[in-house]
Coordinates of C-alpha atoms in Angstrom, one line a residue:
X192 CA 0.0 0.0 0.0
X193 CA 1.4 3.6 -1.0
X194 CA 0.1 7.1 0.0
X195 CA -0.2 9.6 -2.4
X196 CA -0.4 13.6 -2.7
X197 CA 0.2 16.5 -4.9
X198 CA 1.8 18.0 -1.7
X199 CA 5.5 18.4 -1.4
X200 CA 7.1 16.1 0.8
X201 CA 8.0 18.5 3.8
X202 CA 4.1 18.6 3.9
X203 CA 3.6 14.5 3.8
X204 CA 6.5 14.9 6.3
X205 CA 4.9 16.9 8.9
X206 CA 1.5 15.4 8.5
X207 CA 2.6 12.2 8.8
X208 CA 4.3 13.1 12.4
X209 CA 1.7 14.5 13.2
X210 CA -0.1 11.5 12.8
X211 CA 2.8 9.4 14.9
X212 CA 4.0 7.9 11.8
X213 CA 2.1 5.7 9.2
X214 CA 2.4 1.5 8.4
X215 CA 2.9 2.8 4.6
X216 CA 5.2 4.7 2.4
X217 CA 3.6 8.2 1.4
X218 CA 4.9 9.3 -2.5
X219 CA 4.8 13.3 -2.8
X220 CA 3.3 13.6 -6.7
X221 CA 4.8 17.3 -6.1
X222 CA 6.7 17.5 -9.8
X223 CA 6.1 18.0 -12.0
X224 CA 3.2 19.0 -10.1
X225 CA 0.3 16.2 -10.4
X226 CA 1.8 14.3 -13.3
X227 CA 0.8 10.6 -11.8
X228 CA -2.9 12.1 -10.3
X229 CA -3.1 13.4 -13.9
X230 CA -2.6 9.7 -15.2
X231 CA -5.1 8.6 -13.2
X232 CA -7.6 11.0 -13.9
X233 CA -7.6 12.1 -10.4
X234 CA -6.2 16.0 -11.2
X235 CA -9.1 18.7 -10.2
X236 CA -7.8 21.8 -12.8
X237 CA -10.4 24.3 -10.7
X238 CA -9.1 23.3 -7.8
X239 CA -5.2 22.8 -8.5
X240 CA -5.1 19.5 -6.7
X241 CA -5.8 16.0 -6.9
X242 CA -9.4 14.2 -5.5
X243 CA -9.5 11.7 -3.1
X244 CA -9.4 8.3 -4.2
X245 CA -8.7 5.1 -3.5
X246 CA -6.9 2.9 -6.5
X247 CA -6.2 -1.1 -6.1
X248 CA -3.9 -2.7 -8.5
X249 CA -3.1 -6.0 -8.8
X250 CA 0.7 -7.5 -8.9
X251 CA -0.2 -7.7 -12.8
X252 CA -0.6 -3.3 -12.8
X253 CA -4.2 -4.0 -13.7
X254 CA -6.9 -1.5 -11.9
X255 CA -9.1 -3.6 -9.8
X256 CA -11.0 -1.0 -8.0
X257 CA -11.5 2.8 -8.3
X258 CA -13.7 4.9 -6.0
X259 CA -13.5 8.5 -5.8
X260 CA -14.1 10.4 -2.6
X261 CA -15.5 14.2 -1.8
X262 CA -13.6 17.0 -0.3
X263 CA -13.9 16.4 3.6
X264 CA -14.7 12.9 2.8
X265 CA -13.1 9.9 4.3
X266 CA -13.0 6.1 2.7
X267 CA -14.8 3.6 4.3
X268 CA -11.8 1.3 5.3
X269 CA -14.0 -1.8 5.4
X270 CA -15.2 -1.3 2.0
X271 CA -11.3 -1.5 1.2
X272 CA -10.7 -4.3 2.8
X273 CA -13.7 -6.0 1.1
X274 CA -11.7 -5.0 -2.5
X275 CA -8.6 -6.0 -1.2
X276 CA -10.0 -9.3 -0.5
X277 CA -11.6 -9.6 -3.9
X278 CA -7.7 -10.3 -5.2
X279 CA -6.1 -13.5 -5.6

């Protein structure tokens, strides 16, 4: 599992102290600025920034779930689970 944001990493930095550390590697999509959200159709051009999703892959790179997530707006981490358990 990998976290991902448009912020720079300073920001993931600090946020993820502030969190007491995280069980998962945070990538900083910083520059140029969005290029992998972009890919994923996840970049917001009115807002400058990338919406909340949640992505699964499988070892073979092939999307398996995609769920997109409001401002404010938290994934439901059993729902996740339920995907995760969907793979092989």
């Amino acid at each position: 599992m990998l976290g991902i944001s448009c912020d720079h990493i300073a920001a993931h930095r600090a946020w993820s102290t502030a969190m007491g550390g995280l069980p998962y590697p945070e990538l900083s999509d910083w520059h140029p600025k969005g290029e992998v959200t972009t890919a994923y159709g996840l970049w917001n051009e009115e807002r400058g920034a990338g919406t909340r999703a949640v992505i699964i892959v499988d070892k073979d790179g092939v999307v398996r779930f995609r769920e997109t997530y409001a401002p404010g707006t938290l994934p439901d981490p059993e729902s996740v689970l339920a995907e995760l358990n969907k793979l092989d």
